[in-house]
Coordinates of C-alpha atoms and ligand atoms in Angstrom, one line a residue:
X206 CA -49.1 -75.1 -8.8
X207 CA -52.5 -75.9 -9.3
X208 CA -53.8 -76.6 -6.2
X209 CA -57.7 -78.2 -6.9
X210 CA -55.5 -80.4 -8.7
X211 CA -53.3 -81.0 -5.2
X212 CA -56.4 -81.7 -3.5
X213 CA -58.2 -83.6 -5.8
X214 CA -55.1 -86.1 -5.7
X215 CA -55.2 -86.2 -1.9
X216 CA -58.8 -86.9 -1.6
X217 CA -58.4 -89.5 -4.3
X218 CA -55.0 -91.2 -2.8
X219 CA -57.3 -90.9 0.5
X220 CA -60.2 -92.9 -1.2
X221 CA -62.8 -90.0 -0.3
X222 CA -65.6 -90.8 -2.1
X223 CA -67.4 -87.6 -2.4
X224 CA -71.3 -88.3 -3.1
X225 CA -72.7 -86.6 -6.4
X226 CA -73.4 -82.3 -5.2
X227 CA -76.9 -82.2 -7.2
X228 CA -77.9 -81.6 -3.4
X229 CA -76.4 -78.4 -0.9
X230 CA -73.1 -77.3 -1.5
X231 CA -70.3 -75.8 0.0
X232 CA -67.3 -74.2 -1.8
X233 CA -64.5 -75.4 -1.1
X234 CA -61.6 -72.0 -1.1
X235 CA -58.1 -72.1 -0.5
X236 CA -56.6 -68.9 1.4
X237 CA -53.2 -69.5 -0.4
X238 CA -54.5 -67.6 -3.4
X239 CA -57.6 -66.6 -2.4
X240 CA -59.4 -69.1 -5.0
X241 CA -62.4 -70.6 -4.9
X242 CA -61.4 -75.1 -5.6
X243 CA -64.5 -77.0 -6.6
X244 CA -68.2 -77.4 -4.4
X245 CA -68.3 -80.2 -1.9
X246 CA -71.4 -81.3 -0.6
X247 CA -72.8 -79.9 2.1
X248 CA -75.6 -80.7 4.6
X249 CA -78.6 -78.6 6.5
X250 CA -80.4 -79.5 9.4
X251 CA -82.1 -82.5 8.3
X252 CA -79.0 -84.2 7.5
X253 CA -77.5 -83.5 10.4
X254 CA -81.1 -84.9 12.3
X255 CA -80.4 -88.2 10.3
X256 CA -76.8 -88.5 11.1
X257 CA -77.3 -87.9 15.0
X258 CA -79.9 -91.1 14.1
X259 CA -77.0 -93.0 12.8
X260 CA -74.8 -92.4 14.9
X261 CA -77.0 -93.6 17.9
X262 CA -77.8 -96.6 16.4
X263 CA -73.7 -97.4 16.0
X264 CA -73.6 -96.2 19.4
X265 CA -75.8 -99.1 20.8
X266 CA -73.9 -101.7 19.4
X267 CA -70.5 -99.7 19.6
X268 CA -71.0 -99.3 23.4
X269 CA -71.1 -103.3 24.5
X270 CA -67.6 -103.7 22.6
X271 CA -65.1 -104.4 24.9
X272 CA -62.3 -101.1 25.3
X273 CA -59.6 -102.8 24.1
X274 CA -61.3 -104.1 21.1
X275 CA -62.3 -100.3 20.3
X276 CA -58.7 -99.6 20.4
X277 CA -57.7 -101.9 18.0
X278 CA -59.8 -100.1 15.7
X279 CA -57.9 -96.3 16.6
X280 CA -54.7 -98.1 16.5
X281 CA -55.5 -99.0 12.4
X282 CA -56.9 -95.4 11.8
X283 CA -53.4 -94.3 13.8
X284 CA -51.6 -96.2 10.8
X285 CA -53.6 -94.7 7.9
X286 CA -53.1 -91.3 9.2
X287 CA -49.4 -92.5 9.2
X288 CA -49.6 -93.7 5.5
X289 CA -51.3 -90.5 4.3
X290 CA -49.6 -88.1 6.6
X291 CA -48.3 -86.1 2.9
X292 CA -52.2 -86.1 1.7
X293 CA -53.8 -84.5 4.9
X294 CA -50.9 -82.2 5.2
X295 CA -51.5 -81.2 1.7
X296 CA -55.1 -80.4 2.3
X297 CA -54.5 -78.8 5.8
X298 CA -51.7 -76.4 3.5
X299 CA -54.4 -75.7 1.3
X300 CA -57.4 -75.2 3.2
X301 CA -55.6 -73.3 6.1
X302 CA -52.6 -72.5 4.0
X303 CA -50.6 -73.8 7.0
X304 CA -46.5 -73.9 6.1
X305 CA -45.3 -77.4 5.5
X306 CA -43.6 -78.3 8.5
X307 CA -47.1 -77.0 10.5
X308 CA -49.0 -78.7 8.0
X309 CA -47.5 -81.9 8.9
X310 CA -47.3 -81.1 12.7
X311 CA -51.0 -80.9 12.6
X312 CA -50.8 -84.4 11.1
X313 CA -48.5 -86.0 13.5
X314 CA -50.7 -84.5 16.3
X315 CA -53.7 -87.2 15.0
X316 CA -50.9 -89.5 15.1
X317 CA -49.8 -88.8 18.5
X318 CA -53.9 -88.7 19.9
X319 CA -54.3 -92.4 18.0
X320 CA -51.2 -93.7 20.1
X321 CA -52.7 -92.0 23.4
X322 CA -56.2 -93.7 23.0
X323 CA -55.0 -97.0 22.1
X324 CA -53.2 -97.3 25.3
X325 CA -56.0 -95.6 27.3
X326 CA -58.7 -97.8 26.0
X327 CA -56.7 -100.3 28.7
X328 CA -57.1 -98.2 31.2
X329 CA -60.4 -96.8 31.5
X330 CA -59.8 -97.2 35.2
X331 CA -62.8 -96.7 37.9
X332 CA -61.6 -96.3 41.5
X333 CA -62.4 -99.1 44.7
X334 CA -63.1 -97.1 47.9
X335 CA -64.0 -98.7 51.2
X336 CA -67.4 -99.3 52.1
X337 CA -68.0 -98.1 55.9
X338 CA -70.6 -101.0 56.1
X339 CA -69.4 -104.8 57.1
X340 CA -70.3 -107.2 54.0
X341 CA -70.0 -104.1 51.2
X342 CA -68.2 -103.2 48.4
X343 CA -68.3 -99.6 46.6
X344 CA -66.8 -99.0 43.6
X345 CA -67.2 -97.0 40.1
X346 CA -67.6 -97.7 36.9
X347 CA -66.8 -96.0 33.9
X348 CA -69.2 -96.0 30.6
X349 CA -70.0 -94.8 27.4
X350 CA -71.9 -91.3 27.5
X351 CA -73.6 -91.4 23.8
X352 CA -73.4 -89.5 20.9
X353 CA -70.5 -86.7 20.6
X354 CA -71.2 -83.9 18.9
X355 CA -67.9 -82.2 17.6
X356 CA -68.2 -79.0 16.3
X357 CA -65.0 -77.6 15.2
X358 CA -63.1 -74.6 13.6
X359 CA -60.9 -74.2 10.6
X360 CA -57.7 -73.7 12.1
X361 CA -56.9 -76.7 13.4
X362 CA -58.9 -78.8 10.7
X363 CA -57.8 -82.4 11.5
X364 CA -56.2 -82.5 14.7
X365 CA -59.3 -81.2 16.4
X366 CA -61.6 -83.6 15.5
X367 CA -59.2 -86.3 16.3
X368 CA -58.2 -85.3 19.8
X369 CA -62.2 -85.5 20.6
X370 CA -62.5 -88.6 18.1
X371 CA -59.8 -90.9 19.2
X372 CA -60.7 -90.7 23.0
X373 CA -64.6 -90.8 22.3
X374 CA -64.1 -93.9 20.0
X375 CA -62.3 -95.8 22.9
X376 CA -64.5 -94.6 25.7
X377 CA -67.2 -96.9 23.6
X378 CA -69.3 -93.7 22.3
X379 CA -70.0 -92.5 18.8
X380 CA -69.2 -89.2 17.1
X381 CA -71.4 -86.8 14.7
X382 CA -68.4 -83.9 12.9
X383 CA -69.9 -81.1 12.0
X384 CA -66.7 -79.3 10.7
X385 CA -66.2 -76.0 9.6
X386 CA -67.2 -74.7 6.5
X387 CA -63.6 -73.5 5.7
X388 CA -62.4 -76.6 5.6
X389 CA -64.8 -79.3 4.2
X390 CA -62.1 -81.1 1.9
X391 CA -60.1 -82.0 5.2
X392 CA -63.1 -83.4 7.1
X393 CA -63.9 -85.2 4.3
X394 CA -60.2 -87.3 3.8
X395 CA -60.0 -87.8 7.9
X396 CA -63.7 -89.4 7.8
X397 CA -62.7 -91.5 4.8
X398 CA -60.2 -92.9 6.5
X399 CA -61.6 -93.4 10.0
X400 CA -64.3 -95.5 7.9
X401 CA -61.6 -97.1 6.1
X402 CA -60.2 -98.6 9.4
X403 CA -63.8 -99.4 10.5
X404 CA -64.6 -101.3 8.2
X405 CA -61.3 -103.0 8.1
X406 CA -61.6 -104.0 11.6
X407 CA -65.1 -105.4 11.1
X408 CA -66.3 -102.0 13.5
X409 CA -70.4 -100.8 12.6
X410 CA -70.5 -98.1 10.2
X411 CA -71.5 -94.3 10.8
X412 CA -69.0 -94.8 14.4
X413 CA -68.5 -91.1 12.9
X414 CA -71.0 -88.9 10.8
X415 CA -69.6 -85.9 8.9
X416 CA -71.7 -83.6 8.1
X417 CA -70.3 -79.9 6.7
X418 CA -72.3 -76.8 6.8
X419 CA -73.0 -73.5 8.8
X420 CA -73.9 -72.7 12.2
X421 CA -78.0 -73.0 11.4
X422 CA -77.0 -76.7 10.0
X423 CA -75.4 -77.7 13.7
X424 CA -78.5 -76.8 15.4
X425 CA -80.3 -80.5 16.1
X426 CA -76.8 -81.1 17.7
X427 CA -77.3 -78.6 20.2
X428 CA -80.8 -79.7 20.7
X429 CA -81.0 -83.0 20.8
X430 CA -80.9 -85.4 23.8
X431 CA -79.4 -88.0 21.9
X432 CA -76.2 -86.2 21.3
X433 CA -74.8 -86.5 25.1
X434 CA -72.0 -84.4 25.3
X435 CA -71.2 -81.2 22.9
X436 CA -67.7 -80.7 22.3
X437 CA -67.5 -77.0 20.3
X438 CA -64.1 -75.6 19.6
X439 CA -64.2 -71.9 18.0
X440 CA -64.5 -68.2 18.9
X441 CA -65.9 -66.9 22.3
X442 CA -69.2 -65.4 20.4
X443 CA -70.0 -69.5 19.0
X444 CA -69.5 -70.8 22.6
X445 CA -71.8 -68.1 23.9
X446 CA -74.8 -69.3 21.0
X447 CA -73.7 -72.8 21.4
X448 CA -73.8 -72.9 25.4
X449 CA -76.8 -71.8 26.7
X450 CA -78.7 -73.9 24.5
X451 CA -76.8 -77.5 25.4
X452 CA -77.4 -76.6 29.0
X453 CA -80.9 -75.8 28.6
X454 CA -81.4 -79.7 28.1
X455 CA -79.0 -80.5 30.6
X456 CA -76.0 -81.5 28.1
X457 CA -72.6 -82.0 29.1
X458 CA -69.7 -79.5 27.1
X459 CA -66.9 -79.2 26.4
X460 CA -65.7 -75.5 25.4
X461 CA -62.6 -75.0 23.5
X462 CA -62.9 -71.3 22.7
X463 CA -60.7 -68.3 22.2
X464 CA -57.3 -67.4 23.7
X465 CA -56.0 -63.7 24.7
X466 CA -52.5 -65.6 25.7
X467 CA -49.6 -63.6 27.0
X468 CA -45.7 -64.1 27.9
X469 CA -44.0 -62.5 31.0
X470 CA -40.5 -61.5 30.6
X471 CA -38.8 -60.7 33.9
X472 CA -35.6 -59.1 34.3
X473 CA -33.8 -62.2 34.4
X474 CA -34.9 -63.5 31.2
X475 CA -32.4 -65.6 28.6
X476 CA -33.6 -63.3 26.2
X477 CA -31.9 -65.5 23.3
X478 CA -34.6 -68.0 24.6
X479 CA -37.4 -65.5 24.9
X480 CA -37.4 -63.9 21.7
X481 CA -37.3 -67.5 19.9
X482 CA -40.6 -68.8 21.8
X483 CA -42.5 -65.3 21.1
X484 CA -41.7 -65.0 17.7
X485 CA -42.7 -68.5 17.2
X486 CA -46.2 -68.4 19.5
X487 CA -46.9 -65.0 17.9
X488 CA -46.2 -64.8 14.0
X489 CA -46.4 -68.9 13.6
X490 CA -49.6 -70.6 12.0
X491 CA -50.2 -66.3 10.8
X492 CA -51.0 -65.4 14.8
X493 CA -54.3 -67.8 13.9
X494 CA -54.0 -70.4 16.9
X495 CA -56.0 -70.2 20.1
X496 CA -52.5 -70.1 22.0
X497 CA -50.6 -67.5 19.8
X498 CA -49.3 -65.2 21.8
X499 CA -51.2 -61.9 21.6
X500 CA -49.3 -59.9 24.2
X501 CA -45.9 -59.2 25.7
X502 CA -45.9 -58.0 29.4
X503 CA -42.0 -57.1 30.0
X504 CA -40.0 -55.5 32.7
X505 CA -39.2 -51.9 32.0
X506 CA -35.4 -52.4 32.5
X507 CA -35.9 -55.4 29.1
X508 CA -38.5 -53.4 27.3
X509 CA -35.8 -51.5 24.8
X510 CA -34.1 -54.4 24.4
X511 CA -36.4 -56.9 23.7
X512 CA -38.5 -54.5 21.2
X513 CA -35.9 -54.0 19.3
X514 CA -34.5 -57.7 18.8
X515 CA -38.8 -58.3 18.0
X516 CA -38.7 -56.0 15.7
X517 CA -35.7 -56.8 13.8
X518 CA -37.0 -60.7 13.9
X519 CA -40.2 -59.5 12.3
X520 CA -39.1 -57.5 9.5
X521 CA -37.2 -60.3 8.2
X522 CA -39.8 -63.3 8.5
X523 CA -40.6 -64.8 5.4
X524 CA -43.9 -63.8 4.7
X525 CA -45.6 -66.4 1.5
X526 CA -46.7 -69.1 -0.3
X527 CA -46.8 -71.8 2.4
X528 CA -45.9 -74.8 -0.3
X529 CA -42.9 -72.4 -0.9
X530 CA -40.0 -73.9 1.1
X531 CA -38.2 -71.1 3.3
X532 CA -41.8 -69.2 3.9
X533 CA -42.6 -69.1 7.9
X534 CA -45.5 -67.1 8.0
X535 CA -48.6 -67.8 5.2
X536 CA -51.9 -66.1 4.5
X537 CA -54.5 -65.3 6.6
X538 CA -57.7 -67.3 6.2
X539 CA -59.8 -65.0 4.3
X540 CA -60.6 -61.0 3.6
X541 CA -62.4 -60.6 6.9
X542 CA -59.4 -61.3 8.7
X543 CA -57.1 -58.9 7.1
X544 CA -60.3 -56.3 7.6
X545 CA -60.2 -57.1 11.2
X546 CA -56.5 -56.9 11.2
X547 CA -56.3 -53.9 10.1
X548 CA -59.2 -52.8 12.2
X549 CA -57.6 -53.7 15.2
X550 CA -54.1 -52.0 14.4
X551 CA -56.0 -48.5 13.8
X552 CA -57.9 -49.0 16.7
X553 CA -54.3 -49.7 18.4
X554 CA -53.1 -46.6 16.6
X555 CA -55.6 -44.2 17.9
X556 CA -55.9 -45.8 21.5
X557 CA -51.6 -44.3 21.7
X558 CA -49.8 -47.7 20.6
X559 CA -46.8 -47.6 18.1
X560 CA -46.7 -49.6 15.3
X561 CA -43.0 -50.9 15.6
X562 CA -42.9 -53.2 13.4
X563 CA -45.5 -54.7 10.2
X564 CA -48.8 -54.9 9.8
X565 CA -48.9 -54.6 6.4
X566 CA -50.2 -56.3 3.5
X567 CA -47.6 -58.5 1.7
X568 CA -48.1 -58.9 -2.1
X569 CA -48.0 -63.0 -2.5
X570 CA -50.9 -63.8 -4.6
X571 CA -54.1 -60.9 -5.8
X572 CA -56.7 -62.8 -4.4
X573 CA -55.1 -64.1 -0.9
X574 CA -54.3 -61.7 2.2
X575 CA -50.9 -62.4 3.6
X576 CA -49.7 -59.8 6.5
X577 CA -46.5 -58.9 7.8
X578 CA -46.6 -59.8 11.9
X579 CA -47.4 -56.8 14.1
X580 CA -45.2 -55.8 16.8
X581 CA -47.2 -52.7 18.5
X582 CA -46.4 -50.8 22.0
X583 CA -49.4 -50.0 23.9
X584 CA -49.8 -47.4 26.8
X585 CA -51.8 -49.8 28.3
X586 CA -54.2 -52.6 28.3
X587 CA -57.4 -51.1 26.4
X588 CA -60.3 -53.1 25.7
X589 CA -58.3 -53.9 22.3
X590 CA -55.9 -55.9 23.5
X591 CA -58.3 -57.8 25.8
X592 CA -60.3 -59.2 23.2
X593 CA -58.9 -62.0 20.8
X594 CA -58.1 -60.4 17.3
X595 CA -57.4 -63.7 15.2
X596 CA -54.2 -62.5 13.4
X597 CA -50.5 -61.8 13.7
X598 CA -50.4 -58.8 16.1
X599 CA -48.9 -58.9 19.2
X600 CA -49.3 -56.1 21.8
X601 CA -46.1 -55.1 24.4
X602 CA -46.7 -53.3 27.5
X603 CA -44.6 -52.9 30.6
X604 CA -44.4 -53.3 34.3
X605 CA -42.3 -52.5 37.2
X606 CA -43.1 -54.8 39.8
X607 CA -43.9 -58.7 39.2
X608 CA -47.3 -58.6 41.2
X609 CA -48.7 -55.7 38.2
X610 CA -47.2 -58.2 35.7
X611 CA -49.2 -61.1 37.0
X612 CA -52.4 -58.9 37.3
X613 CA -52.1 -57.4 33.9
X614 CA -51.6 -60.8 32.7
X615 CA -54.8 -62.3 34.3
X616 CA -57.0 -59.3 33.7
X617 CA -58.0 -60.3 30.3
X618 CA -61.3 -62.1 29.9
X619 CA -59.5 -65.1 28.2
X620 CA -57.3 -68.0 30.2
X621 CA -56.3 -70.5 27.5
X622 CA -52.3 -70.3 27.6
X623 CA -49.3 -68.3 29.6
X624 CA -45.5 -68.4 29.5
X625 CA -43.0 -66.5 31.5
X626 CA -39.5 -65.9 30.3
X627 CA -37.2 -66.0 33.7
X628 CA -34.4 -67.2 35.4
X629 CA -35.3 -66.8 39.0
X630 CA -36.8 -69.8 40.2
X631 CA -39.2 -67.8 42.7
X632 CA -40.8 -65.8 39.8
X633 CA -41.1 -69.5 37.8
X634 CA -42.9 -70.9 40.9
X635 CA -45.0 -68.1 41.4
X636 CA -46.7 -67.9 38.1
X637 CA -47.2 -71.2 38.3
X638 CA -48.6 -71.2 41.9
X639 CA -52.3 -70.8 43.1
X640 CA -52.0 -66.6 42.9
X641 CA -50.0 -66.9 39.5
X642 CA -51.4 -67.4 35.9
X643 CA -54.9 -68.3 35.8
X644 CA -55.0 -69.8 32.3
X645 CA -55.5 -73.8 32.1
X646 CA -51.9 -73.7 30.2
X647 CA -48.8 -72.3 32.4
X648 CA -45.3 -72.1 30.6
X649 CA -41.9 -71.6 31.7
X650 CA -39.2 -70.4 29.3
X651 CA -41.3 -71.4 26.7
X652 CA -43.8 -70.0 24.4
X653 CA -47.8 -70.0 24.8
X654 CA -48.5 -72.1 21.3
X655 CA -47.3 -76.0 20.5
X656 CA -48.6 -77.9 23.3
X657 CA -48.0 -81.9 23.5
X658 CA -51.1 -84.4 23.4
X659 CA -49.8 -86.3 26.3
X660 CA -51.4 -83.1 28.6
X661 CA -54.8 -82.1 29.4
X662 CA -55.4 -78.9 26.8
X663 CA -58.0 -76.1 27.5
X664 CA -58.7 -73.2 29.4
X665 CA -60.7 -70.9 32.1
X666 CA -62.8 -68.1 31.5
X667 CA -64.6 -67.2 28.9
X668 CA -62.1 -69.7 26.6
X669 CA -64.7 -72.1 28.3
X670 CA -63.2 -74.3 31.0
X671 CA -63.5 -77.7 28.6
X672 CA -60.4 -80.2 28.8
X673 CA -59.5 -82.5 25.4
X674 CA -56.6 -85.1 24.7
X675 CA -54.3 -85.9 27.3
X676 CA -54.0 -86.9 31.3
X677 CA -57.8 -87.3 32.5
X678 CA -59.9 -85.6 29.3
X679 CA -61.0 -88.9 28.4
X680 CA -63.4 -88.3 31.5
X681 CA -65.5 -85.8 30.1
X682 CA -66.5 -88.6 27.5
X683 CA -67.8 -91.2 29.6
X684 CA -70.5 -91.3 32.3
X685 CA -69.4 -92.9 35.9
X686 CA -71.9 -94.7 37.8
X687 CA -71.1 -95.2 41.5
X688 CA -71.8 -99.1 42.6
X689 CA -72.4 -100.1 46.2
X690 CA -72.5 -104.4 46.6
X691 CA -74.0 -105.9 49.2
X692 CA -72.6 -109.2 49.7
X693 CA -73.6 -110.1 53.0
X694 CA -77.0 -111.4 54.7
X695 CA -77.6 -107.9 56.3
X696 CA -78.9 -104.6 55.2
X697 CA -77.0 -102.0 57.2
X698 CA -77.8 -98.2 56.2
X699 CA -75.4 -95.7 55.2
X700 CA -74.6 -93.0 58.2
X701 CA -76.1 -95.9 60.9
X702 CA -79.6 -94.8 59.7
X703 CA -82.2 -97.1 61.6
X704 CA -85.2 -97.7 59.8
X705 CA -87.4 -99.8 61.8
Ligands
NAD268 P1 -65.9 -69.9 14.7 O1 -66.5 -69.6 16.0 O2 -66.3 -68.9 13.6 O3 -66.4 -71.3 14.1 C1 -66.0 -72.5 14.8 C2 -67.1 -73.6 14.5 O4 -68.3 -73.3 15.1 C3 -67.4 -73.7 13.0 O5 -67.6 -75.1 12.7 C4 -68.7 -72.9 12.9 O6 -69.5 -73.3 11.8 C5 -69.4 -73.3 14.2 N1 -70.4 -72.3 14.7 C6 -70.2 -71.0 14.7 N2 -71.3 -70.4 15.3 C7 -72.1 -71.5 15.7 C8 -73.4 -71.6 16.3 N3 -74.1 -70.5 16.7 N4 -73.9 -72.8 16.5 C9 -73.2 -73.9 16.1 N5 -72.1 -73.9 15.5 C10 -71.5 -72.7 15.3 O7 -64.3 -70.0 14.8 P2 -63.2 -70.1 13.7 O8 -63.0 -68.8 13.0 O9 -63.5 -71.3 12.8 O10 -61.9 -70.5 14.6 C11 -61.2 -69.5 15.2 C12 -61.6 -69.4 16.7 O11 -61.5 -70.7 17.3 C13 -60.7 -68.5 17.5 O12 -61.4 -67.8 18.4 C14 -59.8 -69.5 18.2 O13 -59.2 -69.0 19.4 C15 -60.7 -70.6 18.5 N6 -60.1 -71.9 18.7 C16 -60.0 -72.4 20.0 C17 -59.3 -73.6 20.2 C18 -59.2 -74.1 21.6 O14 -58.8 -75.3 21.7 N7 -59.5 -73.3 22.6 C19 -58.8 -74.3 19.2 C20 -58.9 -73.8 17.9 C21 -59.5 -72.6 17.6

């Protein structure tokens, strides 16, 4: 199959109209066989200056529309995605070389974030409280914050941008994308048709900027006033350049960064149940999600047991072309990944873990890097298996008593997602209670990866504390101004205060 082909259809079918590349460039790759597709253009820090102007100036206007009104306009971008839900999924399979049925998950996730923000944008609700003064009222009011800045990372290509996109658009703010470089023929169809619906809906233009480069291109969005909040999704080491830097102007972020995520499976675990949701959290998307599972923490008395089933489970997933129907597990973004892969798994080696199961390099395509999942028993948990390696390996370590589980569990410097496998409704409760899991995700019987929009998704810790798409995130996209009215003929003070 020839995929620059594939995505040139997409982008075409998606009406991207890509402006002539006699200027930067970025090559566009796909890790399905390791190819190098056609150059897109790209943009440096300049560009990304004049689109944070453009965006600001669609912002003023943008901001006076009335909430509902913005919604109309997500609800049509809702039903574009719908009508190209085949092209995006094509480009996410071939930029990320996600399998199909992820592929178009990743889709339906814009979908479902549309849907969300159509309904929020009437209900961008501000509280009435009681004023303790006769002839008052005190209320709040919710408002538009700016300029978004959304910096985002490959793996997720589309639905990232539109969990932060949909609820900024309704919450009567603008957006600048500066997208990853992996992935610029993606960014390019979703901003295509976001302007598509815009201008359908008689919306201003530039309500989102795209701009593609490297981390040196994003810098003006880090720096600048204009761009009110910062929402930067990506490893721990970007959210460690990126943070500092927004909150030495005083900017508002929102961190989405890396995941160490872990499963506890008590004795009284459906193990049926448990072995489905780990295999899935830890060897689905090719380990490369911020929740895949990266460790097993299992009573002693289910360790044998539950390696073994692993085990079996890994050597026969189907490791290969993702646009091949049947494969579960594709490639691995690029070279560096396998390298680190690799890496990790000697460092695994010599720290006393067994290599149980995989690890190695499947043979799919010369140029791409597919790898067998890594099942791996550790001793204990090093300083390997407390960082994030961004790849198909998961660790296993025991306990003996359910407080060491829950403190192995929380000693990692991560707290995106957690799971525990059990059947004792005390052991549920307890990971879920104040003393339990300290990740901003907490599962029960199932795995750590695949959350819903409808919920508030992030995490503590060095995965950065920010909150996107569901329940309350829309907060972090507005500013709230507290209003006290005086409607009487008096001027009473707060607290009694007498002032003359
Ligand atoms: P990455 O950190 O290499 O890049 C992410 C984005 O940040 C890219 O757009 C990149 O260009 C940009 N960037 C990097 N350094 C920057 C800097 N100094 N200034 C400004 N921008 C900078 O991450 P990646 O390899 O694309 O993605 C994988 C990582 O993202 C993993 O760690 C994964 O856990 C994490 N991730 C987290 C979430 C979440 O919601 N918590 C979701 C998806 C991915």
């Amino acid at each position: 199959m020839d995929l620059a082909h594939r995505a040139r259809v997409a982008l075409s079918h998606c009406r991207v109209d890509l402006p002539d590349t006699t200027g930067p460039t970025v090559m566009a790759r796909t890790p399905v066989t390791g190819r190098e597709l056609f150059p897109v253009p790209a943009h440096d820090a300049a560009a990304v200056t004049a689109a944070i102007d453009a965006a600001h100036d669609a912002f003023l206007t943008w901001r006076t529309v009335p909430a509902p009104v913005r919604g109309a306009l997500v609800k049509r971008f809702g039903e574009l995605i719908t009508e190209h839900k085949e092209d995006l999924a094509d480009l996410v399979g071939i930029e990320v070389g996600k399998i199909r049925s992820e592929a178009l998950g990743e889709v339906q996730e814009m979908v479902d974030i549309c849907d969300f923000a159509v309904g929020l944008s009437r209900q961008l609700q501000g509280r009435t409280m009681p004023s303790e003064r006769p002839g008052h009222r005190l209320m709040e009011t919710w408002h538009p914050a700016g300029v978004v800045g959304v910096i985002s990372a490959f793996n997720f290509p589309a639905a990232v941008w539109s969990w932060n996109t949909a609820l900024a658009l309704v919450c009567g703010d603008t957006v600048v994308w500066k997208a990853s470089e992996l992935t610029p023929l993606t960014s390019y169809a979703c901003s295509a048709l976001l302007a598509r619906a815009a201008g359908e809906c008689g919306a201003p233009p530039n309500l989102n900027v795209l701009v593609v480069g490297d981390a040196e291109a994003a810098a003006p969005l880090l720096d600048d006033r204009r761009v009110a909040v910062v929402s930067a999704t990506g490893s721990e080491r970007m959210g460690a350049a990126v943070a500092p830097r927004v909150a030495a102007r005083f900017g508002r972020l929102i961190l989405e960064l890396g995941g160490n995520n872990a499963a506890i499976v008590t004795p009284s675990a459906d193990l049926d149940l448990a072995v489905r949701g780990i295999v899935f959290a830890a060897a689905g998307t090719a380990g490369q999600r911020c929740t895949s599972m990266r460790r097993v923490i299992v009573h002693e008395s289910r360790a044998e047991e539950l390696v073994s089933r692993l085990a079996a489970v890994f050597d026969r997933l189907t490791v290969g072309d993702p646009f091949v129907e049947g494969t579960l597990v594709g490639p691995l973004i690029s070279a560096s990944a396998f390298t680190s892969m690799g890496d990790a798994l000697s460092t695994a080696t010599a720290d006393g873990g067994a290599l149980v199961a995989g690890g190695e390099r499947v043979d799919v395509h010369p140029d791409a890097y597919y790898a067998r999942p890594a099942l791996v028993r550790m001793p204990a948990q090093t300083a390997l298996v407390q960082r994030e390696t961004f790849a198909p390996i998961l660790y296993v370590l025991t306990y003996s008593t359910f407080e060491e589980a829950v403190a192995l569990h929380n000693a990692v410097p991560q707290g995106l997602s957690s799971s525990i496998f059990t059947t004792d409704q005390r052991e549920a409760e307890r990971f879920l209670a104040a003393d339990g899991s300290d990740c901003g995700i907490v599962n029960v019987n199932i795995g750590t990866s695949g959350a819903e929009i409808g919920g508030a998704f992030g995490g503590e810790k060095t995965t950065g504390g920010g909150r996107e798409s569901g329940s309350d995130a829309w907060r972090g996209y507005m500013r709230r101004a507290t209003n006290t009215i005086n409607y009487s003929s008096e001027l009473p003070l707060a607290q009694g205060v007498n002032f003359g």
